[in-house]
Amino acid sequence: MLFGILADSHGLSDKLRKGIAVLKERHADEILQLGDVADTLRPDTVDECISLLIENRIRGVMGNHEYSLVMHHFKRYPERFLETTKQYVQSLPRRIIEGDICFTHFSPSGGIYGLFAPTDEQNYEETIKASRWPIIVNGHSHDPRIYRQLNGVVEDVGIQPNVAHRLDKESRYILTCGALEDSYCAMLDLTSRRFEIILLE
């Protein structure tokens, strides 16, 4: 299975459109969007961005901006948004589970705090140690990263764009795809156990 991964386009519909096109060109079996596809500071693009996900049959998870839309904007200004947009966003789960992999915005635990948690090293370490999934794939941090836990030690192993990184079976991982707003997306190949950050041109 080959997953294309997008996150944090923050209402930039042109970036979202390009990211989707690139992942399709790379023959992703499925594209997942890991939160903050919309941005509450760009309410005029919410409908367009959500429509792109719906048209391309992209499953997503709720990010902190989607949570804010549901809790505030949809209640205060319901007439500003399409019904299909509101239905899609309100139905977003906090995580998508595929086998032993958890796809989420940042942390799969911690309730709503998991959507807003700071992306510092301490939070990464706490998240990877507390997780019941050996691999977490997330967004939220705009910087692409790979955190690995091996023999109880957690380290940021570093990652170079457009180079596939092999995931060994003995380690646990947090794979952060980076922000589409900053021209990053990613591919996760479950067959070869490879994760690649793609820097869009």
PDB file of C-alpha atoms in Angstrom:
ATOM      1  CA  MET A   1       0.000   0.000   0.000  1.00  0.00           C
ATOM      2  CA  LEU A   2       1.336   3.410  -1.002  1.00  0.00           C
ATOM      3  CA  PHE A   3      -0.036   6.388   0.932  1.00  0.00           C
ATOM      4  CA  GLY A   4       0.290   9.979  -0.213  1.00  0.00           C
ATOM      5  CA  ILE A   5       0.243  12.354   2.753  1.00  0.00           C
ATOM      6  CA  LEU A   6      -0.718  16.016   2.933  1.00  0.00           C
ATOM      7  CA  ALA A   7      -1.055  18.356   5.907  1.00  0.00           C
ATOM      8  CA  ASP A   8      -1.188  22.013   6.825  1.00  0.00           C
ATOM      9  CA  SER A   9      -2.039  23.688   3.539  1.00  0.00           C
ATOM     10  CA  HIS A  10      -3.772  26.385   5.643  1.00  0.00           C
ATOM     11  CA  GLY A  11      -6.287  27.495   3.051  1.00  0.00           C
ATOM     12  CA  LEU A  12      -3.840  27.756   0.150  1.00  0.00           C
ATOM     13  CA  SER A  13      -5.915  26.017  -2.502  1.00  0.00           C
ATOM     14  CA  ASP A  14      -3.248  26.259  -5.226  1.00  0.00           C
ATOM     15  CA  LYS A  15      -0.740  24.442  -2.996  1.00  0.00           C
ATOM     16  CA  LEU A  16      -3.362  21.845  -2.142  1.00  0.00           C
ATOM     17  CA  ARG A  17      -4.194  21.288  -5.794  1.00  0.00           C
ATOM     18  CA  LYS A  18      -0.508  20.889  -6.667  1.00  0.00           C
ATOM     19  CA  GLY A  19       0.155  18.506  -3.773  1.00  0.00           C
ATOM     20  CA  ILE A  20      -2.743  16.290  -4.815  1.00  0.00           C
ATOM     21  CA  ALA A  21      -1.520  16.255  -8.424  1.00  0.00           C
ATOM     22  CA  VAL A  22       2.040  15.312  -7.430  1.00  0.00           C
ATOM     23  CA  LEU A  23       0.918  12.455  -5.175  1.00  0.00           C
ATOM     24  CA  LYS A  24      -1.314  11.121  -7.939  1.00  0.00           C
ATOM     25  CA  GLU A  25       1.625  11.298 -10.370  1.00  0.00           C
ATOM     26  CA  ARG A  26       3.622   9.278  -7.818  1.00  0.00           C
ATOM     27  CA  HIS A  27       0.865   6.601  -7.991  1.00  0.00           C
ATOM     28  CA  ALA A  28      -0.403   6.891  -4.416  1.00  0.00           C
ATOM     29  CA  ASP A  29      -3.019   4.210  -3.740  1.00  0.00           C
ATOM     30  CA  GLU A  30      -4.704   6.592  -1.319  1.00  0.00           C
ATOM     31  CA  ILE A  31      -4.118  10.192  -0.287  1.00  0.00           C
ATOM     32  CA  LEU A  32      -4.683  11.209   3.334  1.00  0.00           C
ATOM     33  CA  GLN A  33      -4.927  14.778   4.631  1.00  0.00           C
ATOM     34  CA  LEU A  34      -3.679  15.185   8.205  1.00  0.00           C
ATOM     35  CA  GLY A  35      -5.363  18.382   9.319  1.00  0.00           C
ATOM     36  CA  ASP A  36      -5.326  22.146   8.848  1.00  0.00           C
ATOM     37  CA  VAL A  37      -6.352  21.939   5.208  1.00  0.00           C
ATOM     38  CA  ALA A  38      -8.347  25.076   5.978  1.00  0.00           C
ATOM     39  CA  ASP A  39      -7.389  28.146   7.958  1.00  0.00           C
ATOM     40  CA  THR A  40      -9.684  30.247  10.104  1.00  0.00           C
ATOM     41  CA  LEU A  41      -7.719  33.336   8.998  1.00  0.00           C
ATOM     42  CA  ARG A  42      -8.594  32.507   5.369  1.00  0.00           C
ATOM     43  CA  PRO A  43     -12.323  31.738   5.647  1.00  0.00           C
ATOM     44  CA  ASP A  44     -12.927  32.628   1.996  1.00  0.00           C
ATOM     45  CA  THR A  45     -10.990  29.520   0.844  1.00  0.00           C
ATOM     46  CA  VAL A  46     -12.520  26.964   3.224  1.00  0.00           C
ATOM     47  CA  ASP A  47     -15.188  25.782   0.759  1.00  0.00           C
ATOM     48  CA  GLU A  48     -12.711  25.498  -2.116  1.00  0.00           C
ATOM     49  CA  CYS A  49     -10.195  23.475  -0.089  1.00  0.00           C
ATOM     50  CA  ILE A  50     -12.778  21.092   1.336  1.00  0.00           C
ATOM     51  CA  SER A  51     -14.345  20.670  -2.113  1.00  0.00           C
ATOM     52  CA  LEU A  52     -10.950  19.570  -3.453  1.00  0.00           C
ATOM     53  CA  LEU A  53     -10.772  16.851  -0.795  1.00  0.00           C
ATOM     54  CA  ILE A  54     -14.309  15.689  -1.540  1.00  0.00           C
ATOM     55  CA  GLU A  55     -13.800  15.682  -5.325  1.00  0.00           C
ATOM     56  CA  ASN A  56     -10.602  13.647  -4.977  1.00  0.00           C
ATOM     57  CA  ARG A  57     -12.065  11.270  -2.369  1.00  0.00           C
ATOM     58  CA  ILE A  58      -9.414  12.171   0.166  1.00  0.00           C
ATOM     59  CA  ARG A  59      -9.917  11.034   3.738  1.00  0.00           C
ATOM     60  CA  GLY A  60      -8.770  13.424   6.390  1.00  0.00           C
ATOM     61  CA  VAL A  61      -8.394  13.965  10.103  1.00  0.00           C
ATOM     62  CA  MET A  62      -9.323  16.981  12.167  1.00  0.00           C
ATOM     63  CA  GLY A  63      -6.671  19.592  12.795  1.00  0.00           C
ATOM     64  CA  ASN A  64      -6.843  22.529  15.177  1.00  0.00           C
ATOM     65  CA  HIS A  65      -8.224  24.806  12.444  1.00  0.00           C
ATOM     66  CA  GLU A  66     -10.992  22.352  11.557  1.00  0.00           C
ATOM     67  CA  TYR A  67     -11.807  22.088  15.255  1.00  0.00           C
ATOM     68  CA  SER A  68     -12.082  25.888  15.437  1.00  0.00           C
ATOM     69  CA  LEU A  69     -14.355  25.897  12.393  1.00  0.00           C
ATOM     70  CA  VAL A  70     -16.696  23.385  14.031  1.00  0.00           C
ATOM     71  CA  MET A  71     -16.694  24.992  17.477  1.00  0.00           C
ATOM     72  CA  HIS A  72     -16.883  28.645  16.408  1.00  0.00           C
ATOM     73  CA  HIS A  73     -17.163  29.640  12.745  1.00  0.00           C
ATOM     74  CA  PHE A  74     -19.861  27.185  11.667  1.00  0.00           C
ATOM     75  CA  LYS A  75     -21.969  28.221  14.666  1.00  0.00           C
ATOM     76  CA  ARG A  76     -21.498  31.976  14.313  1.00  0.00           C
ATOM     77  CA  TYR A  77     -21.536  32.253  10.529  1.00  0.00           C
ATOM     78  CA  PRO A  78     -23.289  29.148   9.154  1.00  0.00           C
ATOM     79  CA  GLU A  79     -24.415  30.949   6.009  1.00  0.00           C
ATOM     80  CA  ARG A  80     -20.802  31.567   4.927  1.00  0.00           C
ATOM     81  CA  PHE A  81     -20.060  27.894   4.257  1.00  0.00           C
ATOM     82  CA  LEU A  82     -21.486  25.229   1.976  1.00  0.00           C
ATOM     83  CA  GLU A  83     -23.476  22.463   3.627  1.00  0.00           C
ATOM     84  CA  THR A  84     -21.122  19.891   2.075  1.00  0.00           C
ATOM     85  CA  THR A  85     -18.181  21.702   3.679  1.00  0.00           C
ATOM     86  CA  LYS A  86     -19.784  21.698   7.115  1.00  0.00           C
ATOM     87  CA  GLN A  87     -20.765  18.040   6.847  1.00  0.00           C
ATOM     88  CA  TYR A  88     -17.275  16.960   5.734  1.00  0.00           C
ATOM     89  CA  VAL A  89     -15.443  18.927   8.429  1.00  0.00           C
ATOM     90  CA  GLN A  90     -17.838  17.920  11.220  1.00  0.00           C
ATOM     91  CA  SER A  91     -17.409  14.247  10.311  1.00  0.00           C
ATOM     92  CA  LEU A  92     -13.599  14.292  10.447  1.00  0.00           C
ATOM     93  CA  PRO A  93     -12.112  11.813  12.934  1.00  0.00           C
ATOM     94  CA  ARG A  94      -9.178  12.626  15.194  1.00  0.00           C
ATOM     95  CA  ARG A  95      -7.220   9.743  13.732  1.00  0.00           C
ATOM     96  CA  ILE A  96      -7.229   7.135  10.982  1.00  0.00           C
ATOM     97  CA  ILE A  97      -5.900   3.686  11.844  1.00  0.00           C
ATOM     98  CA  GLU A  98      -4.432   1.451   9.154  1.00  0.00           C
ATOM     99  CA  GLY A  99      -3.047  -1.744  10.669  1.00  0.00           C
ATOM    100  CA  ASP A 100      -0.377  -0.735  13.190  1.00  0.00           C
ATOM    101  CA  ILE A 101      -0.138   2.839  11.875  1.00  0.00           C
ATOM    102  CA  CYS A 102      -1.947   5.860  13.296  1.00  0.00           C
ATOM    103  CA  PHE A 103      -2.489   8.896  11.066  1.00  0.00           C
ATOM    104  CA  THR A 104      -3.355  12.009  13.094  1.00  0.00           C
ATOM    105  CA  HIS A 105      -2.826  15.772  13.248  1.00  0.00           C
ATOM    106  CA  PHE A 106      -0.229  15.602  16.015  1.00  0.00           C
ATOM    107  CA  SER A 107      -0.829  13.367  19.017  1.00  0.00           C
ATOM    108  CA  PRO A 108      -3.299  10.471  18.963  1.00  0.00           C
ATOM    109  CA  SER A 109      -3.874  10.895  22.710  1.00  0.00           C
ATOM    110  CA  GLY A 110      -4.470  13.839  24.992  1.00  0.00           C
ATOM    111  CA  GLY A 111      -7.975  14.697  23.805  1.00  0.00           C
ATOM    112  CA  ILE A 112      -8.332  18.107  22.192  1.00  0.00           C
ATOM    113  CA  TYR A 113      -4.884  19.038  23.535  1.00  0.00           C
ATOM    114  CA  GLY A 114      -3.481  16.598  20.985  1.00  0.00           C
ATOM    115  CA  LEU A 115      -4.651  18.946  18.220  1.00  0.00           C
ATOM    116  CA  PHE A 116      -2.950  22.006  19.692  1.00  0.00           C
ATOM    117  CA  ALA A 117       0.104  20.517  21.426  1.00  0.00           C
ATOM    118  CA  PRO A 118       3.465  22.275  21.040  1.00  0.00           C
ATOM    119  CA  THR A 119       5.773  20.470  18.628  1.00  0.00           C
ATOM    120  CA  ASP A 120       8.898  20.532  20.768  1.00  0.00           C
ATOM    121  CA  GLU A 121      11.210  17.587  21.379  1.00  0.00           C
ATOM    122  CA  GLN A 122       9.713  16.832  24.790  1.00  0.00           C
ATOM    123  CA  ASN A 123       6.232  16.431  23.297  1.00  0.00           C
ATOM    124  CA  TYR A 124       7.549  14.209  20.515  1.00  0.00           C
ATOM    125  CA  GLU A 125       9.307  12.019  23.077  1.00  0.00           C
ATOM    126  CA  GLU A 126       6.245  11.784  25.331  1.00  0.00           C
ATOM    127  CA  THR A 127       4.001  11.008  22.354  1.00  0.00           C
ATOM    128  CA  ILE A 128       6.148   8.231  20.907  1.00  0.00           C
ATOM    129  CA  LYS A 129       6.659   6.578  24.311  1.00  0.00           C
ATOM    130  CA  ALA A 130       2.949   6.693  25.194  1.00  0.00           C
ATOM    131  CA  SER A 131       1.665   5.500  21.825  1.00  0.00           C
ATOM    132  CA  ARG A 132       0.210   2.030  21.375  1.00  0.00           C
ATOM    133  CA  TRP A 133       0.982   2.279  17.642  1.00  0.00           C
ATOM    134  CA  PRO A 134       4.543   1.597  16.457  1.00  0.00           C
ATOM    135  CA  ILE A 135       4.192   4.233  13.727  1.00  0.00           C
ATOM    136  CA  ILE A 136       2.460   7.609  14.010  1.00  0.00           C
ATOM    137  CA  VAL A 137       2.208   9.778  10.903  1.00  0.00           C
ATOM    138  CA  ASN A 138       1.295  13.389  11.587  1.00  0.00           C
ATOM    139  CA  GLY A 139       1.290  17.013  10.537  1.00  0.00           C
ATOM    140  CA  HIS A 140       0.974  20.106  12.784  1.00  0.00           C
ATOM    141  CA  SER A 141       4.707  20.789  12.929  1.00  0.00           C
ATOM    142  CA  HIS A 142       5.506  22.536   9.677  1.00  0.00           C
ATOM    143  CA  ASP A 143       8.976  20.993   9.670  1.00  0.00           C
ATOM    144  CA  PRO A 144       9.333  17.480   8.224  1.00  0.00           C
ATOM    145  CA  ARG A 145      10.865  15.127  10.797  1.00  0.00           C
ATOM    146  CA  ILE A 146      11.471  11.519  11.679  1.00  0.00           C
ATOM    147  CA  TYR A 147      11.614  10.623  15.357  1.00  0.00           C
ATOM    148  CA  ARG A 148      12.713   7.090  16.175  1.00  0.00           C
ATOM    149  CA  GLN A 149      12.595   5.145  19.422  1.00  0.00           C
ATOM    150  CA  LEU A 150      14.994   2.228  19.704  1.00  0.00           C
ATOM    151  CA  ASN A 151      15.879   0.477  22.982  1.00  0.00           C
ATOM    152  CA  GLY A 152      14.077   3.202  24.923  1.00  0.00           C
ATOM    153  CA  VAL A 153      16.057   6.045  23.332  1.00  0.00           C
ATOM    154  CA  VAL A 154      14.198   8.654  21.250  1.00  0.00           C
ATOM    155  CA  GLU A 155      16.095  10.627  18.633  1.00  0.00           C
ATOM    156  CA  ASP A 156      15.410  12.964  15.730  1.00  0.00           C
ATOM    157  CA  VAL A 157      17.190  11.083  12.963  1.00  0.00           C
ATOM    158  CA  GLY A 158      16.975  13.914  10.452  1.00  0.00           C
ATOM    159  CA  ILE A 159      15.527  13.719   6.987  1.00  0.00           C
ATOM    160  CA  GLN A 160      16.481  14.965   3.558  1.00  0.00           C
ATOM    161  CA  PRO A 161      13.729  15.892   1.081  1.00  0.00           C
ATOM    162  CA  ASN A 162      13.238  13.676  -1.968  1.00  0.00           C
ATOM    163  CA  VAL A 163      15.240  10.812  -0.442  1.00  0.00           C
ATOM    164  CA  ALA A 164      13.413   7.702   0.803  1.00  0.00           C
ATOM    165  CA  HIS A 165      14.152   6.738   4.412  1.00  0.00           C
ATOM    166  CA  ARG A 166      13.852   3.058   5.365  1.00  0.00           C
ATOM    167  CA  LEU A 167      11.914   2.233   8.537  1.00  0.00           C
ATOM    168  CA  ASP A 168      13.392  -0.701  10.409  1.00  0.00           C
ATOM    169  CA  LYS A 169      11.045  -3.134  12.126  1.00  0.00           C
ATOM    170  CA  GLU A 170      12.758  -2.931  15.513  1.00  0.00           C
ATOM    171  CA  SER A 171      12.052   0.790  15.980  1.00  0.00           C
ATOM    172  CA  ARG A 172       9.006   2.917  16.723  1.00  0.00           C
ATOM    173  CA  TYR A 173       8.469   6.103  14.728  1.00  0.00           C
ATOM    174  CA  ILE A 174       6.771   9.450  14.468  1.00  0.00           C
ATOM    175  CA  LEU A 175       6.830  10.595  10.845  1.00  0.00           C
ATOM    176  CA  THR A 176       5.981  14.272  10.341  1.00  0.00           C
ATOM    177  CA  CYS A 177       5.212  15.145   6.737  1.00  0.00           C
ATOM    178  CA  GLY A 178       5.819  18.896   6.921  1.00  0.00           C
ATOM    179  CA  ALA A 179       3.461  21.642   5.773  1.00  0.00           C
ATOM    180  CA  LEU A 180       2.037  21.834   2.286  1.00  0.00           C
ATOM    181  CA  GLU A 181       1.961  25.588   2.951  1.00  0.00           C
ATOM    182  CA  ASP A 182       5.772  25.332   2.820  1.00  0.00           C
ATOM    183  CA  SER A 183       5.683  23.001  -0.233  1.00  0.00           C
ATOM    184  CA  TYR A 184       6.101  19.695   1.630  1.00  0.00           C
ATOM    185  CA  CYS A 185       4.117  16.492   1.273  1.00  0.00           C
ATOM    186  CA  ALA A 186       5.112  12.842   1.710  1.00  0.00           C
ATOM    187  CA  MET A 187       4.836   9.227   0.568  1.00  0.00           C
ATOM    188  CA  LEU A 188       4.686   6.200   2.856  1.00  0.00           C
ATOM    189  CA  ASP A 189       5.238   2.822   1.206  1.00  0.00           C
ATOM    190  CA  LEU A 190       4.083   0.078   3.542  1.00  0.00           C
ATOM    191  CA  THR A 191       5.432  -2.704   1.336  1.00  0.00           C
ATOM    192  CA  SER A 192       9.031  -1.485   1.291  1.00  0.00           C
ATOM    193  CA  ARG A 193       8.714   0.369   4.629  1.00  0.00           C
ATOM    194  CA  ARG A 194       9.990   3.608   3.168  1.00  0.00           C
ATOM    195  CA  PHE A 195       9.023   7.180   4.010  1.00  0.00           C
ATOM    196  CA  GLU A 196       9.880  10.052   1.696  1.00  0.00           C
ATOM    197  CA  ILE A 197       9.397  13.776   2.141  1.00  0.00           C
ATOM    198  CA  ILE A 198       8.633  15.439  -1.173  1.00  0.00           C
ATOM    199  CA  LEU A 199       9.642  19.068  -1.676  1.00  0.00           C
ATOM    200  CA  LEU A 200       7.420  20.482  -4.406  1.00  0.00           C
ATOM    201  CA  GLU A 201       9.081  22.543  -7.097  1.00  0.00           C
TER     202      GLU A 201
END
